Amino acid sequence: MLEDRSGSDIQFLTKNLGTFMEAARKRPEIASLSTTYLPNVPQQFADVDRDKVLKQGVNLSDVYKTIQAFMGGYFINYFNRFGRQWQVYIEAEGEDRAKAENVGQFYVRNNKGQNVPLSTLVTMKPRLGPEFLLRFNEYRSAQLNGSAAPGYSADQATAALEEVFKQTMPREMGFDYSGMSFQEQKAREGVPASVIFGLSLLFVFLILAALYESWSLPFSVLLSTPVAIFGAFAVFILAPLLAERIFCRHTWCRWRAMSTRKSG
């Protein structure tokens, strides 16, 4: 997560996100890097003239609710039928809300009971903006998804991204991990191996004590474990030497037998 910790506008996050991704994609540790942050999605901005709303005697909340209901959709309630629960929404017909200019077809009632067309109170303006805004740790953020290149681990890839961040990002920007990356970071910080080994011995001792119904017999089993481990390692170390000697002796015997046959 790339975070704007200064509370600046959307353009600030968009600019720094582009700079970071351009630099990160040049690193050999990164195979791919993408983001769910889309800053230039075509949108329609409903600019409500609040001064006109007050002069016309219209409740401002009624203006917003009317725009939502007819140009989008407004939830009413639930009802049960045919053994299922259904939702009730009100909205205009598809062809009536397909264009932003159709807002003039809808009216809102003022405090005198008169209908005021929305086109006199609202101006629809096309513009570009983010599809959605993501908040992480209460900061405006952009989510990044990446994968490590072949031959590099996830640890090396995240280290490369952190290095790029330090080189390219200003102090007002920050970063954090989420999902699987967050779990990986916590695992690297995790419990020391000595503690895990000690807890393992404790649980094995308790299980053996319950199995044999004795507090002394588990010690004999646990003390024999190092000997078994040493034997396994000894076989692992000596196996190549033994295999080489057996193979050489077998080859020498075959060569001697062939020589005897030829001499015979």
XYZ file of N, CA and C in Angstrom:
792
model
N 0.835 -1.178 0.000
C 0.000 0.000 0.000
C 0.880 1.242 0.000
N 0.663 2.109 -0.991
C 1.355 3.384 -1.056
C 0.414 4.435 -0.473
N 0.857 5.139 0.575
C -0.031 5.997 1.347
C 0.380 7.463 1.227
N -0.623 8.317 1.074
C -0.427 9.761 1.131
C -0.692 10.196 2.565
N 0.362 10.418 3.326
C 0.227 10.736 4.745
C 0.178 12.237 5.022
N 0.169 13.036 3.965
C 0.104 14.487 4.139
C -1.304 15.030 3.986
N -2.233 14.207 3.498
C -3.593 14.686 3.282
C -3.723 15.599 2.090
N -2.836 15.465 1.112
C -2.884 16.311 -0.084
C -3.997 15.853 -1.012
N -4.077 16.464 -2.181
C -5.131 16.134 -3.131
C -4.807 14.839 -3.857
N -5.734 14.430 -4.709
C -5.596 13.159 -5.425
C -4.431 13.207 -6.408
N -4.189 14.373 -7.005
C -3.110 14.498 -7.972
C -1.745 14.203 -7.348
N -1.593 14.526 -6.066
C -0.326 14.262 -5.383
C -0.060 12.766 -5.294
N -1.074 11.996 -4.918
C -0.924 10.542 -4.851
C -0.717 9.953 -6.238
N -1.454 10.466 -7.218
C -1.335 9.939 -8.580
C 0.065 10.155 -9.140
N 0.616 11.347 -8.928
C 1.954 11.660 -9.436
C 3.013 10.768 -8.806
N 2.974 10.619 -7.487
C 3.983 9.803 -6.802
C 3.821 8.322 -7.098
N 2.592 7.888 -7.310
C 2.370 6.487 -7.677
C 3.009 6.187 -9.029
N 2.830 7.082 -9.998
C 3.443 6.873 -11.312
C 4.955 6.863 -11.240
N 5.531 7.761 -10.431
C 6.989 7.803 -10.279
C 7.514 6.523 -9.653
N 6.831 6.049 -8.623
C 7.264 4.827 -7.937
C 7.189 3.611 -8.847
N 6.077 3.453 -9.563
C 5.919 2.279 -10.417
C 6.909 2.295 -11.572
N 7.186 3.458 -12.122
C 8.163 3.548 -13.219
C 9.544 3.115 -12.757
N 9.947 3.543 -11.554
C 11.261 3.157 -11.034
C 11.288 1.692 -10.604
N 10.199 1.200 -10.012
C 10.176 -0.181 -9.519
C 10.207 -1.193 -10.659
N 9.576 -0.872 -11.772
C 9.548 -1.804 -12.900
C 10.907 -1.972 -13.565
N 11.846 -1.098 -13.263
C 13.194 -1.220 -13.813
C 14.081 -2.143 -12.990
N 13.622 -2.533 -11.817
C 14.432 -3.401 -10.975
C 14.359 -4.838 -11.460
N 15.483 -5.550 -11.501
C 15.474 -6.938 -11.983
C 14.754 -7.904 -11.050
N 14.578 -7.514 -9.765
C 13.907 -8.407 -8.824
C 12.401 -8.476 -9.037
N 11.842 -7.519 -9.784
C 10.397 -7.414 -9.947
C 10.006 -7.944 -11.330
N 9.142 -8.965 -11.343
C 8.658 -9.507 -12.618
C 7.485 -8.693 -13.145
N 6.545 -8.361 -12.296
C 5.377 -7.581 -12.706
C 4.914 -6.733 -11.533
N 4.337 -5.584 -11.869
C 3.841 -4.670 -10.844
C 2.630 -3.941 -11.411
N 1.512 -4.029 -10.707
C 0.272 -3.402 -11.153
C -0.422 -2.754 -9.968
N -1.437 -1.960 -10.258
C -2.179 -1.275 -9.215
C -3.666 -1.287 -9.547
N -4.484 -1.282 -8.503
C -5.929 -1.194 -8.675
C -6.403 0.254 -8.700
N -5.478 1.182 -8.511
C -5.817 2.597 -8.484
C -5.920 3.122 -9.915
N -7.115 3.554 -10.309
C -7.367 4.081 -11.658
C -7.721 5.562 -11.518
N -6.774 6.474 -11.808
C -7.023 7.885 -11.523
C -7.786 8.639 -12.612
N -7.907 8.088 -13.799
C -8.486 8.836 -14.919
C -9.692 8.109 -15.515
N -10.684 7.879 -14.703
C -11.922 7.248 -15.138
C -12.938 8.345 -15.493
N -13.588 8.294 -16.669
C -14.601 9.311 -17.012
C -15.750 9.328 -16.011
N -16.086 10.501 -15.528
C -17.133 10.652 -14.521
C -18.008 11.852 -14.858
N -19.156 11.923 -14.187
C -20.047 13.067 -14.268
C -20.155 13.686 -12.875
N -19.781 14.942 -12.775
C -19.808 15.641 -11.490
C -21.059 16.512 -11.420
N -21.874 16.286 -10.391
C -23.084 17.068 -10.182
C -22.745 18.274 -9.317
N -22.646 19.443 -9.961
C -22.309 20.683 -9.268
C -23.604 21.370 -8.838
N -23.936 21.291 -7.560
C -25.168 21.869 -7.015
C -24.902 23.311 -6.598
N -25.670 24.224 -7.145
C -25.561 25.638 -6.779
C -26.360 25.854 -5.484
N -25.674 25.919 -4.379
C -26.350 25.990 -3.084
C -27.055 27.321 -2.875
N -26.506 28.380 -3.451
C -27.174 29.678 -3.315
C -28.534 29.661 -3.995
N -28.617 29.078 -5.188
C -29.895 28.975 -5.880
C -30.865 28.077 -5.122
N -30.332 27.007 -4.528
C -31.188 26.094 -3.771
C -31.856 26.837 -2.621
N -31.080 27.668 -1.899
C -31.646 28.423 -0.776
C -32.638 29.477 -1.257
N -32.324 30.142 -2.386
C -33.218 31.178 -2.902
C -34.540 30.591 -3.383
N -34.509 29.392 -3.920
C -35.730 28.746 -4.416
C -36.532 28.105 -3.289
N -35.998 28.116 -2.062
C -36.710 27.535 -0.936
C -36.741 26.017 -0.958
N -35.710 25.414 -1.512
C -35.632 23.954 -1.631
C -34.682 23.419 -0.558
N -35.050 22.327 0.022
C -34.180 21.657 0.999
C -33.009 21.016 0.251
N -31.785 21.300 0.715
C -30.591 20.800 0.022
C -30.546 19.276 0.003
N -30.956 18.646 1.084
C -30.947 17.176 1.118
C -31.928 16.595 0.108
N -33.039 17.293 -0.158
C -33.997 16.810 -1.156
C -33.387 16.817 -2.552
N -32.529 17.787 -2.821
C -31.867 17.849 -4.127
C -30.978 16.630 -4.329
N -30.176 16.319 -3.332
C -29.256 15.187 -3.455
C -30.028 13.864 -3.521
N -31.084 13.737 -2.727
C -31.869 12.503 -2.756
C -32.571 12.320 -4.096
N -33.041 13.413 -4.682
C -33.707 13.315 -5.979
C -32.733 12.898 -7.067
N -31.529 13.488 -7.051
C -30.500 13.091 -8.031
C -30.145 11.621 -7.858
N -29.971 11.203 -6.612
C -29.623 9.805 -6.353
C -30.729 8.860 -6.805
N -31.975 9.232 -6.501
C -33.088 8.325 -6.789
C -33.299 8.153 -8.287
N -33.285 9.240 -9.048
C -33.623 9.149 -10.464
C -32.424 8.841 -11.348
N -31.265 9.408 -11.034
C -30.082 9.180 -11.866
C -29.306 7.941 -11.444
N -29.529 7.477 -10.218
C -28.851 6.268 -9.751
C -29.852 5.248 -9.264
N -30.128 5.247 -7.981
C -31.099 4.342 -7.384
C -31.181 4.606 -5.899
N -32.362 4.447 -5.322
C -32.570 4.738 -3.901
C -33.278 3.555 -3.257
N -32.656 3.015 -2.196
C -33.198 1.839 -1.515
C -34.406 2.237 -0.661
N -35.474 1.418 -0.751
C -36.691 1.687 0.023
C -36.810 0.714 1.189
N -36.970 -0.577 0.909
C -37.128 -1.559 1.979
C -36.959 -2.962 1.416
N -37.260 -3.965 2.249
C -37.266 -5.374 1.867
C -38.711 -5.882 1.911
N -38.960 -6.960 1.143
C -40.222 -7.677 1.305
C -39.993 -9.147 0.993
N -40.800 -9.989 1.597
C -40.677 -11.438 1.453
C -41.757 -11.963 0.519
N -41.337 -12.795 -0.443
C -42.283 -13.440 -1.344
C -41.612 -14.636 -2.009
N -42.406 -15.689 -2.218
C -41.914 -16.933 -2.824
C -40.759 -17.528 -2.006
N -40.786 -17.319 -0.695
C -39.772 -17.888 0.169
C -38.420 -17.202 0.091
N -38.375 -16.020 -0.497
C -37.120 -15.286 -0.623
C -37.327 -13.841 -0.196
N -36.217 -13.168 0.101
C -36.269 -11.757 0.484
C -35.826 -10.896 -0.693
N -36.624 -9.876 -1.002
C -36.377 -9.016 -2.155
C -36.124 -7.589 -1.683
N -35.350 -6.845 -2.472
C -35.060 -5.447 -2.186
C -35.876 -4.550 -3.112
N -36.284 -3.419 -2.584
C -37.078 -2.463 -3.340
C -36.242 -1.198 -3.566
N -36.050 -0.838 -4.828
C -35.346 0.385 -5.206
C -36.257 1.202 -6.116
N -36.101 2.520 -6.045
C -36.761 3.386 -7.016
C -35.679 4.028 -7.891
N -35.958 4.134 -9.172
C -35.040 4.752 -10.113
C -35.792 5.069 -11.395
N -35.240 5.955 -12.185
C -35.862 6.297 -13.459
C -35.610 5.188 -14.469
N -36.381 5.201 -15.551
C -36.165 4.227 -16.618
C -34.765 4.400 -17.216
N -34.257 3.329 -17.787
C -32.894 3.345 -18.298
C -32.626 4.438 -19.304
N -33.567 4.629 -20.266
C -33.340 5.649 -21.288
C -33.429 7.060 -20.724
N -34.117 7.236 -19.588
C -34.264 8.571 -18.997
C -33.050 8.970 -18.160
N -32.236 8.008 -17.746
C -31.050 8.336 -16.952
C -29.763 7.924 -17.649
N -29.860 7.654 -18.954
C -28.676 7.239 -19.699
C -27.724 8.404 -19.950
N -28.252 9.624 -20.007
C -27.440 10.809 -20.278
C -27.555 11.779 -19.105
N -26.442 12.468 -18.830
C -26.442 13.416 -17.718
C -27.355 14.601 -17.989
N -27.551 14.932 -19.268
C -28.411 16.076 -19.605
C -29.868 15.833 -19.235
N -30.240 14.590 -19.012
C -31.634 14.272 -18.687
C -32.019 14.684 -17.270
N -31.073 15.254 -16.526
C -31.406 15.683 -15.171
C -32.476 16.761 -15.178
N -32.618 17.487 -16.295
C -33.657 18.514 -16.401
C -35.061 17.961 -16.448
N -35.219 16.651 -16.668
C -36.551 16.036 -16.708
C -37.127 15.816 -15.306
N -36.306 15.962 -14.282
C -36.737 15.658 -12.928
C -36.909 16.947 -12.122
N -37.817 16.894 -11.164
C -38.176 18.077 -10.386
C -38.066 17.776 -8.901
N -37.893 18.859 -8.124
C -37.869 18.775 -6.674
C -38.831 19.829 -6.133
N -39.509 19.522 -5.050
C -40.530 20.414 -4.514
C -39.912 21.366 -3.481
N -40.287 22.670 -3.566
C -39.787 23.661 -2.610
C -40.742 23.802 -1.436
N -40.466 24.782 -0.556
C -41.275 24.940 0.658
C -42.666 25.512 0.384
N -42.896 25.942 -0.870
C -44.225 26.444 -1.242
C -45.048 25.398 -1.992
N -44.492 24.192 -2.115
C -45.196 23.140 -2.827
C -45.056 23.205 -4.325
N -44.166 24.062 -4.840
C -43.961 24.195 -6.282
C -42.826 23.272 -6.730
N -42.953 22.794 -7.981
C -41.933 21.925 -8.544
C -40.853 22.769 -9.223
N -39.613 22.523 -8.834
C -38.466 23.244 -9.390
C -37.635 22.261 -10.185
N -37.361 22.528 -11.479
C -36.548 21.584 -12.268
C -35.113 21.535 -11.752
N -34.568 20.324 -11.740
C -33.201 20.156 -11.243
C -32.180 20.845 -12.124
N -32.506 21.047 -13.397
C -31.550 21.685 -14.307
C -31.245 23.116 -13.899
N -32.142 23.775 -13.124
C -31.881 25.141 -12.662
C -31.012 25.164 -11.412
N -30.851 24.031 -10.771
C -30.083 23.959 -9.532
C -28.795 23.171 -9.674
N -28.731 22.298 -10.660
C -27.600 21.381 -10.803
C -27.008 21.517 -12.193
N -25.674 21.526 -12.264
C -24.954 21.531 -13.536
C -24.107 20.268 -13.597
N -24.314 19.466 -14.604
C -23.551 18.226 -14.769
C -22.300 18.512 -15.590
N -21.137 18.188 -15.028
C -19.861 18.469 -15.673
C -19.076 17.175 -15.854
N -18.656 16.862 -17.095
C -17.800 15.681 -17.279
C -16.384 15.968 -16.804
N -15.778 14.984 -16.190
C -14.406 15.137 -15.715
C -13.787 13.762 -15.524
N -12.480 13.757 -15.275
C -11.754 12.522 -15.006
C -11.420 12.446 -13.523
N -11.538 11.259 -12.973
C -11.251 11.073 -11.554
C -11.049 9.609 -11.238
N -10.646 9.288 -10.012
C -10.427 7.884 -9.625
C -11.732 7.109 -9.568
N -11.653 5.832 -9.942
C -12.849 4.989 -9.895
C -13.343 4.828 -8.467
N -12.423 4.657 -7.525
C -12.766 4.605 -6.106
C -11.535 5.033 -5.316
N -11.753 5.476 -4.104
C -10.678 5.907 -3.215
C -10.531 4.893 -2.090
N -9.308 4.430 -1.903
C -9.020 3.418 -0.898
C -8.367 4.086 0.304
N -8.876 3.772 1.482
C -8.294 4.263 2.725
C -7.637 3.101 3.459
N -6.368 3.296 3.812
C -5.634 2.271 4.566
C -4.917 2.979 5.711
N -5.187 2.514 6.931
C -4.670 3.196 8.127
C -5.095 4.665 8.152
N -6.302 4.913 7.611
C -6.915 6.238 7.566
C -6.238 7.181 6.580
N -5.307 6.683 5.762
C -4.651 7.498 4.748
C -5.205 7.143 3.369
N -5.253 8.137 2.480
C -5.605 7.855 1.090
C -4.480 7.021 0.486
N -4.819 5.870 -0.105
C -3.806 4.896 -0.498
C -4.067 4.344 -1.888
N -3.030 3.743 -2.427
C -3.104 3.031 -3.697
C -2.544 1.629 -3.482
N -3.300 0.623 -3.889
C -2.878 -0.762 -3.694
C -1.991 -1.206 -4.845
N -0.886 -1.854 -4.501
C 0.062 -2.368 -5.488
C 0.120 -3.883 -5.382
N 0.121 -4.556 -6.527
C 0.248 -6.009 -6.597
C 1.459 -6.346 -7.458
N 2.363 -7.124 -6.918
C 3.574 -7.464 -7.662
C 3.990 -8.902 -7.431
N 4.944 -9.339 -8.229
C 5.491 -10.690 -8.100
C 6.987 -10.635 -8.354
N 7.690 -11.544 -7.714
C 9.144 -11.591 -7.844
C 9.550 -12.238 -9.164
N 10.661 -11.780 -9.721
C 11.180 -12.345 -10.967
C 11.784 -13.722 -10.694
N 11.863 -14.578 -11.716
C 12.485 -15.898 -11.525
C 13.923 -15.755 -11.021
N 14.245 -16.543 -10.015
C 15.574 -16.477 -9.429
C 15.671 -15.577 -8.215
N 14.575 -14.882 -7.888
C 14.558 -13.989 -6.727
C 13.438 -14.414 -5.785
N 13.681 -14.227 -4.505
C 12.677 -14.583 -3.504
C 11.751 -13.398 -3.249
N 10.659 -13.667 -2.522
C 9.734 -12.599 -2.156
C 10.402 -11.590 -1.229
N 11.321 -12.070 -0.384
C 12.037 -11.174 0.511
C 12.902 -10.201 -0.282
N 13.574 -10.687 -1.310
C 14.395 -9.813 -2.141
C 13.545 -8.817 -2.919
N 12.361 -9.247 -3.366
C 11.481 -8.350 -4.117
C 10.964 -7.218 -3.228
N 10.534 -7.541 -2.005
C 10.049 -6.498 -1.103
C 11.179 -5.565 -0.684
N 12.382 -6.107 -0.517
C 13.523 -5.250 -0.181
C 13.823 -4.275 -1.322
N 13.674 -4.754 -2.567
C 13.894 -3.879 -3.723
C 12.851 -2.773 -3.774
N 11.592 -3.105 -3.474
C 10.541 -2.091 -3.476
C 10.775 -1.047 -2.381
N 11.210 -1.490 -1.212
C 11.494 -0.544 -0.133
C 12.666 0.366 -0.500
N 13.650 -0.187 -1.197
C 14.784 0.631 -1.627
C 14.355 1.674 -2.652
N 13.492 1.273 -3.592
C 12.971 2.222 -4.575
C 12.158 3.312 -3.895
N 11.395 2.936 -2.888
C 10.596 3.922 -2.159
C 11.493 4.971 -1.500
N 12.574 4.540 -0.863
C 13.477 5.477 -0.195
C 14.155 6.407 -1.196
N 14.378 5.924 -2.418
C 15.085 6.723 -3.409
C 14.183 7.711 -4.139
N 12.903 7.409 -4.259
C 12.034 8.202 -5.129
C 10.928 8.968 -4.417
N 10.512 8.558 -3.237
C 9.335 9.139 -2.614
C 9.702 10.244 -1.616
N 8.881 11.299 -1.538
C 9.103 12.357 -0.545
C 8.688 11.915 0.849
N 8.956 12.785 1.832
C 8.651 12.437 3.220
C 7.155 12.320 3.468
N 6.352 13.019 2.658
C 4.903 12.983 2.868
C 4.270 11.652 2.493
N 5.010 10.799 1.798
C 4.498 9.499 1.378
C 4.965 8.412 2.344
N 4.148 7.374 2.450
C 4.492 6.224 3.271
C 4.032 4.945 2.603
N 4.380 3.825 3.193
C 3.963 2.531 2.644
C 3.668 1.576 3.798
N 2.900 0.556 3.477
C 2.571 -0.480 4.445
C 2.203 -1.740 3.685
N 2.138 -2.855 4.396
C 1.827 -4.144 3.790
C 0.440 -4.597 4.225
N -0.189 -5.396 3.372
C -1.492 -5.988 3.698
C -1.553 -7.392 3.119
N -2.509 -8.173 3.607
C -2.712 -9.516 3.071
C -1.523 -10.426 3.309
N -1.161 -11.189 2.266
C -0.069 -12.148 2.371
C 1.270 -11.478 2.646
N 1.502 -10.291 2.064
C 2.762 -9.579 2.314
C 2.892 -9.198 3.784
N 1.774 -8.792 4.391
C 1.801 -8.457 5.819
C 2.141 -9.682 6.654
N 1.567 -10.838 6.304
C 1.858 -12.063 7.045
C 3.325 -12.469 6.889
N 3.887 -12.264 5.697
C 5.299 -12.581 5.479
C 6.199 -11.692 6.339
N 5.850 -10.400 6.425
C 6.645 -9.501 7.255
C 6.574 -9.903 8.726
N 5.391 -10.280 9.183
C 5.250 -10.714 10.571
C 6.008 -12.015 10.826
N 6.021 -12.891 9.821
C 6.735 -14.162 9.987
C 8.239 -13.926 10.102
N 8.749 -12.920 9.371
C 10.181 -12.627 9.470
C 10.537 -12.055 10.842
N 9.588 -11.342 11.429
C 9.836 -10.798 12.755
C 9.651 -11.825 13.860
N 9.029 -12.978 13.494
C 8.390 -13.920 14.410
C 9.203 -14.414 15.580
N 8.793 -15.539 16.145
C 9.348 -16.107 17.375
C 10.712 -16.713 17.072
N 11.713 -16.537 17.957
C 13.038 -17.135 17.729
C 12.970 -18.659 17.655
N 13.934 -19.231 16.930
C 13.953 -20.686 16.753
C 14.154 -21.413 18.075
N 14.904 -20.809 18.985
C 15.143 -21.464 20.283
C 13.842 -21.630 21.073
N 12.969 -20.617 20.995
C 11.692 -20.711 21.704
C 10.817 -21.797 21.080
N 10.784 -21.845 19.749
C 9.989 -22.871 19.065
C 10.507 -24.269 19.419
N 11.840 -24.429 19.430
C 12.420 -25.734 19.766
C 12.077 -26.122 21.204
N 12.150 -25.150 22.123
C 11.816 -25.447 23.520
C 10.360 -25.834 23.700
N 9.449 -25.111 23.031
C 8.028 -25.466 23.113
C 7.763 -26.833 22.498
N 8.482 -27.154 21.429
C 8.313 -28.479 20.810
C 8.703 -29.585 21.773
N 9.829 -29.405 22.442
C 10.247 -30.406 23.427
C 9.227 -30.532 24.558
N 8.681 -29.382 24.978
C 7.696 -29.422 26.064
C 6.448 -30.187 25.656
N 5.934 -29.921 24.447
C 4.730 -30.615 23.998
C 4.996 -32.103 23.785
N 6.171 -32.445 23.234
C 6.507 -33.863 23.058
C 6.582 -34.565 24.407
N 7.190 -33.898 25.401
C 7.282 -34.487 26.735
C 5.894 -34.717 27.335
N 5.008 -33.747 27.207
C 3.670 -33.896 27.769
C 2.882 -34.999 27.064
N 3.027 -35.088 25.743
C 2.324 -36.147 25.000
C 2.835 -37.531 25.409
N 4.163 -37.668 25.546
C 4.728 -38.954 25.962
C 4.334 -39.293 27.400
N 4.281 -38.280 28.250
C 3.866 -38.525 29.635
C 2.433 -39.011 29.700
N 1.564 -38.441 28.858
C 0.180 -38.916 28.824
C 0.095 -40.301 28.205
N 0.972 -40.583 27.221
C 0.937 -41.890 26.558
C 1.388 -43.009 27.495
N 2.516 -42.793 28.184
C 3.067 -43.829 29.065
C 2.544 -43.724 30.500
N 1.780 -42.666 30.786
C 1.249 -42.447 32.145
C 2.371 -42.446 33.166
N 3.443 -41.755 32.825
C 4.605 -41.687 33.700
C 5.353 -40.393 33.402
N 5.968 -39.812 34.448
C 6.763 -38.610 34.261
C 8.237 -38.919 34.021
N 8.656 -40.155 34.214
C 10.077 -40.496 34.051
C 10.383 -41.161 32.712
N 9.461 -41.983 32.197
C 9.733 -42.679 30.932
C 9.957 -41.727 29.750
N 9.262 -40.600 29.655
C 9.527 -39.711 28.504
C 10.965 -39.224 28.415
N 11.680 -39.169 29.572
C 13.066 -38.699 29.527
C 13.951 -39.676 28.752
N 13.694 -40.980 28.934
C 14.492 -41.969 28.201
C 14.254 -41.873 26.702
N 13.018 -41.577 26.309
C 12.715 -41.436 24.887
C 13.362 -40.173 24.334
N 13.261 -39.075 25.075
C 13.835 -37.817 24.594
C 15.356 -37.875 24.536
N 15.985 -38.560 25.501
C 17.445 -38.653 25.486
C 17.963 -39.534 24.362
N 17.131 -40.448 23.883
C 17.568 -41.290 22.759
C 17.426 -40.579 21.413
N 16.690 -39.465 21.390
C 16.484 -38.750 20.133
C 17.785 -38.199 19.550
N 18.663 -37.546 20.322
C 19.925 -37.071 19.732
C 20.755 -38.180 19.097
N 20.741 -39.376 19.731
C 21.495 -40.505 19.160
C 20.916 -40.895 17.805
N 19.582 -40.919 17.709
C 18.944 -41.258 16.434
C 19.242 -40.201 15.365
N 19.250 -38.933 15.771
C 19.556 -37.865 14.815
C 21.009 -37.970 14.343
N 21.917 -38.254 15.283
C 23.318 -38.424 14.910
C 23.487 -39.582 13.926
N 22.765 -40.677 14.176
C 22.851 -41.811 13.257
C 22.338 -41.462 11.876
N 21.260 -40.685 11.799
C 20.731 -40.293 10.495
C 21.726 -39.423 9.742
N 22.337 -38.459 10.447
C 23.328 -37.605 9.801
C 24.572 -38.392 9.399
N 24.962 -39.353 10.235
C 26.141 -40.166 9.907
C 25.912 -40.955 8.626
N 24.740 -41.551 8.475
C 24.423 -42.285 7.248
C 24.389 -41.338 6.063
N 23.843 -40.145 6.293
C 23.759 -39.164 5.203
C 25.145 -38.734 4.731
N 26.097 -38.625 5.693
C 27.457 -38.203 5.331
C 28.255 -39.348 4.735
N 28.099 -40.551 5.293
C 28.902 -41.686 4.841
C 28.337 -42.370 3.608
N 27.064 -42.123 3.289
C 26.446 -42.813 2.158
C 27.173 -42.582 0.838
N 27.571 -41.353 0.498
C 28.291 -41.182 -0.770
C 29.603 -41.953 -0.824
N 30.340 -41.996 0.299
C 31.610 -42.734 0.320
C 31.374 -44.229 0.163
N 30.353 -44.741 0.879
C 30.052 -46.166 0.767
C 29.592 -46.518 -0.632
N 28.739 -45.646 -1.215
C 28.249 -45.920 -2.562
C 29.393 -45.914 -3.570
N 30.358 -45.015 -3.382
C 31.498 -44.958 -4.301
C 32.360 -46.212 -4.191
N 32.589 -46.669 -2.948
C 33.409 -47.871 -2.773
C 32.715 -49.102 -3.325
N 31.406 -49.224 -3.056
C 30.666 -50.383 -3.561
C 30.658 -50.379 -5.080
N 30.444 -49.184 -5.681
C 30.423 -49.094 -7.140
C 31.787 -49.446 -7.720
N 32.863 -48.946 -7.101
C 34.208 -49.251 -7.598
C 34.522 -50.741 -7.473
N 34.160 -51.347 -6.317
C 34.420 -52.762 -6.123
C 33.625 -53.597 -7.132
N 32.340 -53.201 -7.370
C 31.518 -53.928 -8.328
C 32.102 -53.804 -9.742
N 32.574 -52.604 -10.099
C 33.172 -52.399 -11.422
C 34.459 -53.194 -11.559
N 35.287 -53.229 -10.493
C 36.536 -53.972 -10.536
C 36.273 -55.466 -10.687
N 35.244 -55.988 -9.986
C 34.907 -57.400 -10.094
C 34.459 -57.740 -11.509
N 33.632 -56.872 -12.114
C 33.175 -57.118 -13.468
C 34.352 -57.093 -14.446
N 35.264 -56.134 -14.267
C 36.420 -56.041 -15.153
C 37.308 -57.267 -15.003
N 37.469 -57.766 -13.740
C 38.294 -58.948 -13.511
C 37.641 -60.171 -14.131
N 36.311 -60.283 -14.028
C 35.632 -61.439 -14.599
C 35.759 -61.443 -16.105
N 35.647 -60.274 -16.725
C 35.787 -60.182 -18.186
C 37.214 -60.519 -18.603
N 38.186 -60.103 -17.820
C 39.576 -60.408 -18.137
C 39.826 -61.905 -18.052
N 39.222 -62.547 -17.054
C 39.407 -63.992 -16.889
C 38.786 -64.732 -18.064
N 37.638 -64.267 -18.520
C 36.982 -64.909 -19.652
C 37.838 -64.782 -20.920
N 38.401 -63.609 -21.109
C 39.206 -63.398 -22.310
C 40.463 -64.240 -22.265
N 41.081 -64.374 -21.099
C 42.291 -65.186 -20.993
C 41.973 -66.668 -21.154
N 40.763 -67.062 -20.708
C 40.359 -68.446 -20.837
C 40.066 -68.782 -22.270
